[in-house]
Short mmCIF file of C-alpha atoms in Angstrom, two decimals:
data_model
loop_
_atom_site.label_atom_id
_atom_site.label_comp_id
_atom_site.label_asym_id
_atom_site.label_seq_id
_atom_site.Cartn_x
_atom_site.Cartn_y
_atom_site.Cartn_z
CA MET A 295 0.00 -0.05 0.10
CA GLY A 296 2.57 2.42 -1.03
CA ASN A 297 2.23 2.92 -4.67
CA THR A 298 -0.92 4.33 -3.33
CA ILE A 299 0.92 7.64 -3.37
CA ARG A 300 2.09 8.83 -6.85
CA VAL A 301 4.89 11.41 -6.59
CA ARG A 302 3.20 13.88 -8.92
CA VAL A 303 0.01 14.11 -6.92
CA VAL A 304 1.58 15.22 -3.46
CA VAL A 305 0.02 18.62 -3.56
CA ALA A 306 -3.43 17.73 -5.00
CA GLY A 307 -3.75 14.46 -3.04
CA ALA A 308 -1.91 11.33 -2.67
CA LEU A 309 -1.95 7.95 -0.40
CA THR A 310 -3.72 3.97 0.81
CA ALA A 311 -9.59 -0.77 3.94
CA VAL A 312 -18.55 -3.15 6.48
CA ALA A 313 -24.04 -3.68 10.31
CA ALA A 314 -24.30 -7.01 11.16
CA ALA A 315 -22.68 -9.91 9.36
CA GLY A 316 -24.25 -12.98 10.83
CA ALA A 317 -22.37 -16.29 10.99
CA VAL A 318 -19.20 -16.43 9.04
CA ILE A 319 -18.26 -19.32 6.85
CA GLY A 320 -14.78 -19.65 5.45
CA GLY A 321 -14.36 -15.95 6.10
CA GLN A 322 -17.35 -14.78 4.24
CA PRO A 323 -20.71 -14.02 5.94
CA ALA A 324 -23.32 -16.69 5.26
CA GLY A 325 -25.61 -14.13 3.72
CA ALA A 326 -23.16 -12.69 1.44
CA ARG A 327 -22.01 -16.09 0.24
CA ALA A 328 -25.55 -17.03 -0.76
CA ALA A 329 -25.99 -13.45 -2.19
CA ALA A 330 -22.87 -14.07 -4.44
CA THR A 331 -24.88 -16.54 -6.50
CA ALA A 332 -28.17 -14.86 -6.38
CA GLY A 333 -29.60 -12.24 -8.65
CA HIS A 334 -28.54 -11.30 -12.21
CA VAL A 335 -24.90 -12.28 -12.82
CA GLN A 336 -23.36 -10.83 -16.06
CA THR A 337 -21.82 -13.61 -18.13
CA SER A 338 -20.16 -11.54 -21.00
CA ILE A 339 -18.51 -8.22 -21.65
CA LYS A 340 -19.13 -5.89 -24.56
CA TRP A 341 -15.47 -4.70 -25.33
CA GLY A 342 -15.20 -1.32 -27.14
CA GLU A 343 -13.59 2.06 -26.57
CA CYS A 344 -12.02 3.07 -23.37
CA PRO A 345 -12.88 6.10 -21.22
CA GLU A 346 -10.72 9.21 -22.09
CA PRO A 347 -7.49 8.84 -20.29
CA ALA A 348 -6.18 11.56 -17.83
CA PRO A 349 -4.19 14.37 -19.53
CA GLY A 350 -0.66 13.30 -20.47
CA ALA A 351 -1.44 9.68 -19.71
CA GLU A 352 -0.37 7.01 -22.43
CA ARG A 353 -2.44 4.16 -23.29
CA ASP A 354 -1.65 0.89 -25.28
CA PRO A 355 -3.62 1.20 -28.56
CA ARG A 356 -4.48 -2.46 -28.32
CA GLN A 357 -6.45 -1.92 -25.27
CA THR A 358 -10.30 -2.18 -25.21
CA CYS A 359 -12.61 -1.66 -22.33
CA GLY A 360 -16.08 -2.61 -21.15
CA THR A 361 -18.22 -2.72 -17.96
CA VAL A 362 -19.53 -5.18 -15.40
CA LYS A 363 -22.70 -4.45 -13.41
CA VAL A 364 -22.37 -5.56 -9.52
CA PRO A 365 -24.44 -5.13 -6.51
CA LEU A 366 -23.73 -2.21 -4.33
CA ASP A 367 -24.67 -4.36 -1.45
CA TYR A 368 -23.97 -8.13 -2.01
CA ARG A 369 -26.44 -8.86 0.87
CA ARG A 370 -29.18 -7.41 -1.41
CA PRO A 371 -28.08 -8.70 -4.77
CA GLY A 372 -31.35 -7.71 -6.43
CA GLY A 373 -31.15 -4.03 -5.30
CA GLU A 374 -29.00 -1.23 -6.50
CA THR A 375 -26.17 -1.84 -8.85
CA ILE A 376 -22.93 -0.11 -9.66
CA THR A 377 -20.63 -0.19 -12.50
CA VAL A 378 -17.04 -1.67 -12.60
CA ALA A 379 -14.93 -0.56 -15.60
CA VAL A 380 -12.70 -3.41 -17.03
CA SER A 381 -10.00 -3.53 -19.79
CA ARG A 382 -8.35 -6.05 -21.99
CA ILE A 383 -5.18 -6.48 -24.05
CA ALA A 384 -5.52 -9.77 -25.84
CA THR A 385 -2.04 -10.87 -25.75
CA ALA A 386 -2.55 -14.69 -25.59
CA LYS A 387 -1.58 -16.69 -28.57
CA HIS A 388 -4.37 -18.89 -30.35
CA GLY A 389 -4.08 -22.32 -28.97
CA ARG A 390 -1.70 -21.31 -26.10
CA LYS A 391 -3.92 -19.36 -23.80
CA ARG A 392 -3.89 -20.49 -20.19
CA GLY A 393 -6.34 -17.93 -18.91
CA ASP A 394 -6.84 -14.20 -17.89
CA LEU A 395 -4.47 -12.48 -15.76
CA LEU A 396 -6.32 -9.95 -13.70
CA LEU A 397 -4.10 -7.02 -12.54
CA ASN A 398 -4.44 -4.45 -9.70
CA PRO A 399 -1.94 -1.68 -8.88
CA GLY A 400 -3.02 -1.18 -5.32
CA GLY A 401 -3.34 2.17 -3.47
CA PRO A 402 -5.89 1.75 -2.30
CA GLY A 403 -7.55 4.20 -4.72
CA LEU A 404 -5.36 3.79 -7.65
CA GLN A 405 -6.83 3.32 -11.04
CA GLY A 406 -6.09 0.00 -12.76
CA LEU A 407 -7.67 0.34 -16.09
CA ASP A 408 -4.39 1.07 -17.90
CA MET A 409 -2.34 -1.37 -16.12
CA PRO A 410 -2.41 -4.06 -18.90
CA GLY A 411 -0.55 -1.67 -21.14
CA GLN A 412 1.96 -1.00 -18.33
CA MET A 413 2.55 -4.66 -17.61
CA ALA A 414 2.64 -5.66 -21.31
CA LEU A 415 6.00 -3.66 -21.59
CA THR A 416 7.74 -5.84 -18.92
CA LEU A 417 6.31 -9.16 -19.20
CA PRO A 418 8.29 -11.89 -21.13
CA LYS A 419 6.74 -13.39 -24.30
CA GLY A 420 6.10 -16.75 -22.52
CA VAL A 421 3.68 -14.94 -20.05
CA LEU A 422 2.05 -12.73 -22.75
CA ASP A 423 1.43 -15.88 -25.01
CA SER A 424 -0.28 -17.50 -22.04
CA TYR A 425 -2.54 -14.78 -20.74
CA ASP A 426 -4.82 -11.94 -21.84
CA LEU A 427 -4.18 -9.04 -19.49
CA ILE A 428 -7.18 -7.72 -17.76
CA GLY A 429 -7.38 -4.47 -15.83
CA PHE A 430 -10.06 -2.79 -13.87
CA ASP A 431 -10.85 0.21 -11.59
CA VAL A 432 -12.02 -1.15 -8.38
CA ARG A 433 -15.47 -0.19 -7.24
CA GLY A 434 -15.63 3.68 -6.24
CA VAL A 435 -12.43 4.33 -8.16
CA GLY A 436 -11.79 5.91 -11.47
CA HIS A 437 -14.46 4.94 -13.93
CA SER A 438 -16.02 2.45 -11.62
CA THR A 439 -18.95 4.53 -10.10
CA PRO A 440 -16.33 7.02 -8.64
CA MET A 441 -17.06 8.11 -5.04
CA SER A 442 -16.35 11.65 -3.78
CA CYS A 443 -16.55 13.07 -0.28
CA GLY A 444 -16.17 16.59 -1.74
CA LEU A 445 -12.86 17.11 -0.11
CA SER A 446 -11.84 20.32 -1.74
CA GLY A 447 -8.23 20.93 -1.17
CA THR A 448 -7.57 17.92 0.91
CA SER A 449 -4.63 15.91 0.10
CA LEU A 450 -3.29 12.64 1.25
CA LEU A 451 -0.65 14.40 3.23
CA THR A 452 -3.54 15.64 5.43
CA ILE A 453 -5.24 12.28 5.48
CA PHE A 454 -1.90 10.48 6.39
CA PRO A 455 -0.79 13.30 8.91
CA TYR A 456 2.66 14.37 9.91
CA PRO A 457 2.52 16.08 13.28
CA GLY A 458 3.25 19.82 13.61
CA ALA A 459 6.07 21.53 15.07
CA GLY A 460 7.38 19.80 18.09
CA GLY A 461 5.08 16.94 17.51
CA SER A 462 1.68 18.57 18.09
CA ILE A 463 -1.28 16.55 16.76
CA GLU A 464 -3.91 19.38 17.51
CA GLY A 465 -4.01 20.35 13.84
CA ASN A 466 -4.27 16.66 12.81
CA VAL A 467 -7.23 16.03 15.14
CA THR A 468 -9.15 19.07 13.75
CA THR A 469 -8.56 17.86 10.15
CA ALA A 470 -9.53 14.39 10.82
CA ARG A 471 -12.80 15.49 12.35
CA ALA A 472 -13.48 17.75 9.48
CA VAL A 473 -12.85 15.11 6.83
CA ALA A 474 -14.85 12.52 8.64
CA ARG A 475 -17.70 14.80 8.92
CA GLN A 476 -17.56 15.52 5.19
CA CYS A 477 -17.40 11.93 4.27
CA ALA A 478 -20.34 11.21 6.57
CA THR A 479 -22.45 12.83 3.88
CA ILE A 480 -22.21 10.03 1.61
CA GLY A 481 -21.54 7.32 4.41
CA ASP A 482 -24.69 5.40 3.76
CA ARG A 483 -23.16 4.42 0.30
CA LEU A 484 -19.58 4.61 1.01
CA ARG A 485 -19.57 1.84 3.63
CA PHE A 486 -20.25 -0.76 0.82
CA PHE A 487 -16.92 0.15 -0.76
CA ASN A 488 -14.81 -2.21 1.21
CA SER A 489 -12.08 -4.83 0.46
CA ALA A 490 -14.47 -7.79 0.80
CA ASN A 491 -16.90 -6.35 -1.72
CA THR A 492 -14.16 -5.60 -4.15
CA ALA A 493 -13.07 -9.11 -4.00
CA ARG A 494 -16.58 -10.27 -4.70
CA ASP A 495 -16.55 -7.72 -7.60
CA MET A 496 -13.45 -9.63 -8.92
CA ASP A 497 -15.41 -12.76 -9.06
CA ARG A 498 -18.10 -11.22 -11.04
CA ILE A 499 -15.39 -10.17 -13.46
CA ARG A 500 -14.40 -13.61 -13.66
CA GLN A 501 -17.88 -14.79 -14.38
CA ALA A 502 -18.21 -12.07 -17.02
CA LEU A 503 -15.08 -13.26 -18.62
CA GLY A 504 -16.54 -16.61 -18.90
CA ALA A 505 -13.57 -18.08 -16.99
CA ARG A 506 -13.74 -21.03 -14.62
CA LYS A 507 -10.80 -19.64 -12.72
CA ILE A 508 -8.81 -16.41 -12.93
CA SER A 509 -5.12 -15.74 -12.18
CA TYR A 510 -4.13 -12.36 -10.60
CA TRP A 511 -1.21 -9.98 -10.07
CA GLY A 512 -1.59 -7.60 -7.17
CA GLN A 513 0.79 -4.90 -5.90
CA SER A 514 0.89 -3.29 -2.62
CA PHE A 515 -2.67 -2.92 -1.23
CA GLY A 516 -3.69 -5.27 -4.22
CA THR A 517 -1.67 -8.08 -2.33
CA TYR A 518 -4.30 -7.84 0.46
CA LEU A 519 -7.02 -7.75 -2.16
CA GLY A 520 -5.83 -10.85 -3.74
CA ALA A 521 -5.43 -12.66 -0.32
CA VAL A 522 -9.09 -11.76 0.44
CA TYR A 523 -10.09 -13.29 -2.92
CA ALA A 524 -8.18 -16.35 -2.51
CA SER A 525 -9.78 -16.87 0.93
CA LEU A 526 -13.38 -16.02 -0.30
CA PHE A 527 -13.10 -17.78 -3.48
CA PRO A 528 -10.34 -20.48 -3.15
CA ARG A 529 -11.72 -22.65 -5.91
CA ASN A 530 -11.91 -19.90 -8.44
CA ALA A 531 -8.28 -18.57 -7.80
CA ASP A 532 -5.57 -19.66 -10.22
CA ARG A 533 -2.05 -18.52 -10.12
CA MET A 534 -1.59 -15.40 -8.00
CA VAL A 535 1.37 -13.17 -7.73
CA LEU A 536 1.30 -10.73 -4.58
CA GLU A 537 4.12 -8.08 -4.97
CA GLY A 538 5.09 -5.80 -1.96
CA ASN A 539 2.86 -7.22 0.69
CA VAL A 540 0.29 -6.11 3.24
CA ASP A 541 0.37 -8.11 6.48
CA PRO A 542 -3.34 -9.37 6.62
CA GLY A 543 -2.94 -9.66 10.40
CA LYS A 544 -2.42 -6.01 10.82
CA VAL A 545 -5.35 -4.33 8.89
CA TRP A 546 -5.13 -1.57 9.13
CA ALA A 547 -3.76 0.76 11.99
CA LYS A 548 -0.95 -1.93 13.02
CA MET A 549 -0.12 -2.17 9.17
CA LEU A 550 0.58 1.65 8.86
CA ASN A 551 2.72 1.35 12.05
CA THR A 552 5.05 -0.90 10.09
CA TRP A 553 6.13 2.20 8.01
CA ASN A 554 8.27 3.28 10.95
CA GLN A 555 10.82 0.39 10.51
CA GLY A 556 10.14 0.50 6.85
CA MET A 557 11.49 4.08 6.60
CA ASN A 558 14.34 3.09 8.89
CA ASP A 559 15.42 0.28 6.54
CA ARG A 560 15.01 2.20 3.22
CA PHE A 561 16.18 5.70 3.96
CA PRO A 562 19.92 4.80 3.97
CA ASP A 563 19.70 3.78 0.29
CA ALA A 564 18.82 7.32 -0.61
CA ALA A 565 21.34 8.77 1.99
CA ARG A 566 24.15 6.85 0.24
CA VAL A 567 23.18 8.38 -3.11
CA ALA A 568 23.45 11.87 -1.51
CA ALA A 569 26.72 11.11 0.22
CA ALA A 570 28.24 9.99 -2.96
CA ASP A 571 27.46 13.52 -4.38
CA ASP A 572 28.37 15.43 -1.19
CA ALA A 573 30.45 17.95 -3.33
CA GLY A 574 27.41 18.83 -5.41
CA LEU A 575 24.58 18.53 -2.82
CA GLY A 576 26.30 19.60 0.44
CA LEU A 577 24.14 17.24 2.47
CA GLY A 578 26.84 15.31 4.04
CA GLY A 579 29.51 12.67 3.18
CA THR A 580 28.24 9.75 5.01
CA VAL A 581 24.86 8.24 5.53
CA SER A 582 24.87 9.36 9.19
CA GLU A 583 25.59 13.00 8.08
CA VAL A 584 22.92 12.95 5.55
CA THR A 585 20.33 11.52 7.95
CA ASP A 586 21.25 14.34 10.45
CA THR A 587 20.86 17.03 7.65
CA PHE A 588 17.39 15.59 6.64
CA LEU A 589 16.04 15.58 10.07
CA ALA A 590 17.33 19.06 10.85
CA LEU A 591 15.75 20.43 7.63
CA ALA A 592 12.43 18.66 8.31
CA ASP A 593 12.32 20.26 11.83
CA ARG A 594 13.21 23.81 10.33
CA LEU A 595 10.41 23.32 7.68
CA ASP A 596 7.93 22.20 10.32
CA ARG A 597 8.55 25.55 12.19
CA LYS A 598 9.00 27.81 9.02
CA PRO A 599 7.85 26.37 5.69
CA ALA A 600 9.65 27.81 2.66
CA MET A 601 7.96 29.26 -0.44
CA MET A 602 8.74 27.75 -3.88
CA PRO A 603 9.79 30.55 -6.23
CA ASP A 604 6.96 32.05 -8.22
CA THR A 605 4.34 29.65 -6.95
CA PRO A 606 1.89 29.48 -3.89
CA VAL A 607 3.32 26.20 -2.83
CA ALA A 608 5.07 26.14 0.55
CA VAL A 609 7.63 23.32 1.23
CA SER A 610 6.68 22.19 4.77
CA GLY A 611 8.29 19.58 6.86
CA ALA A 612 5.18 17.32 6.12
CA LEU A 613 5.75 17.97 2.40
CA LEU A 614 9.42 17.03 2.75
CA ARG A 615 8.62 13.84 4.40
CA GLY A 616 5.76 12.88 2.34
CA VAL A 617 7.51 13.22 -1.03
CA THR A 618 10.60 11.53 0.57
CA TYR A 619 8.32 8.54 1.55
CA GLN A 620 6.82 8.35 -1.96
CA MET A 621 10.15 8.63 -3.94
CA LEU A 622 11.78 5.89 -1.77
CA GLN A 623 9.51 3.48 -3.38
CA ARG A 624 11.47 3.39 -6.59
CA ASN A 625 15.13 3.24 -7.21
CA GLU A 626 15.12 5.37 -10.34
CA MET A 627 13.72 8.18 -8.12
CA LEU A 628 16.57 8.37 -5.50
CA ALA A 629 18.79 10.58 -7.45
CA PRO A 630 16.06 13.10 -8.12
CA LEU A 631 15.00 12.77 -4.42
CA THR A 632 18.38 13.97 -3.11
CA ARG A 633 18.04 16.88 -5.65
CA PHE A 634 14.70 17.71 -4.05
CA TRP A 635 16.31 17.64 -0.43
CA LYS A 636 19.03 20.09 -1.80
CA ALA A 637 16.35 22.54 -3.28
CA ALA A 638 14.46 22.44 -0.11
CA ALA A 639 17.59 23.01 1.95
CA ASP A 640 18.33 25.98 -0.08
CA LEU A 641 14.91 27.44 0.29
CA SER A 642 14.99 27.00 3.89
CA ALA A 643 18.19 28.73 4.35
CA GLY A 644 17.01 31.76 1.98
CA LYS A 645 19.08 30.82 -0.90
CA VAL A 646 17.79 30.61 -4.37
CA PRO A 647 18.15 27.14 -5.70
CA ALA A 648 19.89 26.42 -8.98
CA ASP A 649 17.65 26.33 -12.12
CA ALA A 650 17.92 22.51 -12.17
CA ASP A 651 16.80 22.03 -8.78
CA VAL A 652 13.91 24.42 -9.26
CA ALA A 653 12.93 22.35 -12.20
CA VAL A 654 13.00 19.06 -10.06
CA LEU A 655 10.79 20.83 -7.38
CA ARG A 656 8.26 21.83 -10.01
CA ARG A 657 8.31 18.26 -11.68
CA ILE A 658 7.77 16.57 -8.37
CA LEU A 659 5.06 18.78 -7.10
CA ALA A 660 3.37 19.28 -10.26
CA ASP A 661 -0.43 18.62 -10.01
CA THR A 662 -1.68 15.73 -12.12
CA PRO A 663 -5.17 16.48 -13.61
CA ALA A 664 -7.70 13.90 -13.01
CA ALA A 665 -9.40 11.99 -15.88
CA LYS A 666 -12.62 13.33 -17.25
CA GLY A 667 -15.58 12.23 -15.11
CA VAL A 668 -13.33 11.27 -12.21
CA PRO A 669 -13.62 13.66 -9.02
CA ALA A 670 -10.32 15.34 -7.99
CA ASP A 671 -10.72 13.76 -4.44
CA ASN A 672 -11.45 10.23 -5.68
CA GLN A 673 -8.26 8.53 -4.51
CA ALA A 674 -8.52 10.39 -1.15
CA THR A 675 -11.97 9.35 -0.64
CA MET A 676 -11.40 5.66 -1.49
CA VAL A 677 -8.36 5.53 0.60
CA LEU A 678 -10.47 6.30 3.62
CA ALA A 679 -13.36 4.08 2.40
CA MET A 680 -11.11 1.06 2.43
CA LEU A 681 -9.01 1.99 5.66
CA CYS A 682 -11.96 3.17 7.70
CA GLY A 683 -14.47 0.77 6.23
CA ASP A 684 -12.71 -2.66 6.62
CA THR A 685 -12.33 -2.33 10.27
CA THR A 686 -12.83 -0.26 13.42
CA TRP A 687 -10.39 2.23 14.88
CA SER A 688 -9.76 3.56 18.27
CA ARG A 689 -11.73 6.74 19.06
CA ASP A 690 -9.42 7.75 21.98
CA VAL A 691 -7.69 10.87 20.84
CA GLY A 692 -5.38 10.66 23.73
CA SER A 693 -4.01 7.26 22.76
CA TYR A 694 -2.96 8.71 19.37
CA ALA A 695 -1.05 11.52 20.98
CA ASP A 696 0.84 9.22 23.32
CA ALA A 697 1.43 6.81 20.38
CA THR A 698 2.69 9.61 18.17
CA ALA A 699 5.09 11.01 20.85
CA ALA A 700 6.56 7.51 21.37
CA ALA A 701 7.11 6.97 17.79
CA ARG A 702 8.67 10.16 17.04
CA ALA A 703 11.21 9.25 19.89
CA LYS A 704 11.98 5.88 18.36
CA TYR A 705 11.62 6.66 14.65
CA PRO A 706 12.49 10.27 14.01
CA LEU A 707 12.58 9.74 10.22
CA SER A 708 8.71 8.90 10.32
CA ALA A 709 8.24 11.77 12.80
CA GLY A 710 5.22 9.82 14.26
CA MET A 711 2.93 9.93 11.28
CA PRO A 712 2.20 6.13 11.09
CA ASP A 713 0.91 6.35 14.64
CA ASN A 714 -1.08 9.59 14.28
CA ILE A 715 -4.75 10.01 14.07
CA LEU A 716 -6.70 9.56 10.83
CA PRO A 717 -10.39 10.44 9.88
CA CYS A 718 -11.13 6.81 10.69
CA ALA A 719 -11.07 7.71 14.40
CA PHE A 720 -14.16 9.83 13.92
CA TRP A 721 -15.80 7.62 11.00
CA SER A 722 -19.59 7.87 10.95
CA GLN A 723 -20.33 4.32 9.79
CA LYS A 724 -19.27 1.09 11.41
CA PRO A 725 -17.91 -1.80 9.17
CA ILE A 726 -20.67 -3.79 7.56
CA GLU A 727 -18.84 -6.93 8.16
CA PRO A 728 -15.96 -8.51 9.97
CA VAL A 729 -12.37 -8.52 8.41
CA VAL A 730 -12.00 -11.32 6.09
CA LYS A 731 -9.79 -14.06 7.79
CA ILE A 732 -6.93 -14.94 5.47
CA THR A 733 -6.13 -18.60 5.69
CA SER A 734 -3.92 -21.41 4.51
CA HIS A 735 -6.97 -23.31 3.23
CA GLY A 736 -6.83 -23.79 -0.53
CA PRO A 737 -4.56 -24.80 -3.37
CA ARG A 738 -0.74 -24.02 -3.44
CA ASN A 739 -0.80 -21.57 -6.11
CA ILE A 740 0.49 -18.22 -4.76
CA LEU A 741 3.68 -16.51 -5.26
CA ILE A 742 4.68 -13.83 -2.73
CA LEU A 743 7.50 -11.43 -3.92
CA GLN A 744 9.05 -9.25 -1.38
CA ASN A 745 11.87 -6.79 -1.06
CA ARG A 746 14.05 -6.54 1.98
CA ARG A 747 14.03 -2.79 2.20
CA ASP A 748 10.65 -1.88 1.23
CA ASN A 749 9.34 1.40 3.09
CA ALA A 750 5.64 1.01 2.06
CA THR A 751 5.27 -2.67 2.72
CA PRO A 752 8.33 -3.62 4.81
CA TRP A 753 9.91 -7.08 5.15
CA ALA A 754 7.88 -7.72 8.14
CA ALA A 755 4.64 -7.25 6.45
CA GLY A 756 5.69 -9.67 3.76
CA ARG A 757 6.57 -12.23 6.25
CA GLY A 758 3.04 -11.67 7.90
CA MET A 759 1.47 -12.52 4.38
CA ARG A 760 3.67 -15.74 4.34
CA ARG A 761 2.43 -16.59 7.77
CA ALA A 762 -1.24 -15.96 6.96
CA LEU A 763 -1.04 -18.10 3.71
CA GLY A 764 1.04 -20.88 4.98
CA ASP A 765 1.55 -23.79 2.48
CA ARG A 766 -0.63 -22.11 -0.11
CA ALA A 767 2.25 -19.68 -0.92
CA GLY A 768 5.79 -19.82 -2.00
CA PHE A 769 7.91 -17.00 -0.73
CA LEU A 770 10.63 -15.01 -2.75
CA GLY A 771 12.43 -12.41 -0.88
CA VAL A 772 14.90 -10.06 -2.54
CA GLU A 773 17.89 -8.28 -1.10
CA HIS A 774 16.85 -5.02 -2.59
CA GLY A 775 15.35 -1.72 -1.82
CA GLY A 776 11.94 -0.21 -3.08
CA HIS A 777 8.33 -1.12 -3.24
CA PHE A 778 8.70 -3.18 -6.48
CA VAL A 779 10.33 -6.49 -7.15
CA TYR A 780 9.62 -7.55 -10.58
CA GLY A 781 11.62 -5.87 -13.37
CA THR A 782 13.87 -3.91 -10.94
CA GLY A 783 17.07 -5.70 -11.55
CA SER A 784 16.86 -9.02 -10.00
CA THR A 785 17.10 -11.72 -12.81
CA CYS A 786 16.42 -14.37 -10.14
CA ALA A 787 13.15 -12.94 -9.14
CA ASP A 788 12.01 -12.10 -12.70
CA LYS A 789 12.76 -15.69 -13.89
CA ALA A 790 10.96 -17.34 -10.91
CA THR A 791 7.87 -15.15 -11.42
CA ALA A 792 7.72 -16.02 -15.07
CA ALA A 793 8.09 -19.68 -14.35
CA PHE A 794 5.36 -19.71 -11.89
CA LEU A 795 2.84 -17.91 -14.17
CA ILE A 796 3.91 -20.07 -17.27
CA LYS A 797 4.45 -23.65 -15.73
CA GLY A 798 3.00 -23.06 -12.11
CA THR A 799 6.41 -23.63 -10.65
CA LEU A 800 6.81 -22.51 -6.98
CA PRO A 801 9.88 -22.63 -4.86
CA ALA A 802 9.80 -25.75 -2.38
CA GLU A 803 11.24 -23.47 0.41
CA ASP A 804 11.48 -19.71 1.04
CA VAL A 805 13.97 -18.38 -1.38
CA THR A 806 16.28 -15.34 -1.07
CA CYS A 807 17.51 -13.55 -4.28
CA ASP A 808 20.22 -11.14 -4.80
CA GLY A 809 19.32 -7.65 -5.85
CA PRO A 810 21.32 -4.62 -7.12
CA ARG A 811 22.02 -2.11 -4.62
CA PRO A 812 21.19 1.61 -5.65
#
């Protein structure tokens, strides 16, 4: 749940979980299980043109799109329906097609309609010959009956809150109350946009494709979604790749807490890049020196944000940390991240940054326009729908203040944000069902991919997914940094992933692959 934040949406918005459920059978409420097979079930998809992409976005010309109608509330399958937008690139070769590979980029709240085109660029021929690539915007996101709380001007930097100067959370409490109050205006509908219903939508997509089983590749939050699907529909799940993993036993507050150690594990990779260019950046010649420089800069910006030249944007401590968190997810962003630190340091010191550094600032902080028909706050709304709608949160404001203070002392790089208060503390609706229990019951058909130094879904979270799935899964860890495993430099991991999708080959025991250091 880290690629939930895209670097270019920091200013406009960025990061990314329903009243009674009755008896639970195999992790799924009994009523919902019956409902999943009742009512009208779509059995085909009319493929045609796709919705207009966001300005500047690229799309594979081979891609076609369609829609699948699903119940808003699976307990009432004959009631109101919503639309799930799906896409397809028919890459499978005639006579060699194994099935359909459903793709999800995580978030929560990230649009997945164009993911087939992105994956088609990196997957080997053997995988493409075996599968058609299927994308979708999950319910409430993008072109799938998009939801909006009307959060004008609210970014994910306010939803995922860094404390104020000195560690104060008073401003965070005020913002959390206001955001929760705003989302309460659509709470009666928003409560049905949870992870379990999203997984049930995936099974409706499977049926609409006419497939007996469906394969799946989920990243970040999408790993949890895949695990929920595999637990609710074990007989319908074919080969599943889970990349950059959520710990199903820590949904959701405890999962956010793992970001503290994740930042400690990952930050040194960027600090090494900065230290190697001390002559040009002046941030320090060792990892320790760069870390001290970063912490001091963040503290100064907490107390006195610095204005970007010729813009209304202020670089605050929260913005510095939020951008850092996002850019640490990809190795190719480490060098630009160090230039961002340099520009922020110059601004804070009252200096005029070099033109090249100003360009980096503007590129990183540039607003990304939403696609036509998609509300500007759609991602922020759906992050909250999932996080606050999957499980209950403590409403004890004092407990958040205490936890934040303790975390700031132990994990200064995270500044207490992972333990701070979210709008979930004031959410108007209780979850409509219990959290789905992720189990080891089912076929052995899941490959877990996990980097050692992943700040968004840390190593411990990947091991948590491994424990939850047990013998159903093979585990492949990579001695590497960043949020993504496949296609980032580990030949060992790439070959194992392809072998699994093509041949079903899983490692008999947990495997560790070497990975390139930045």
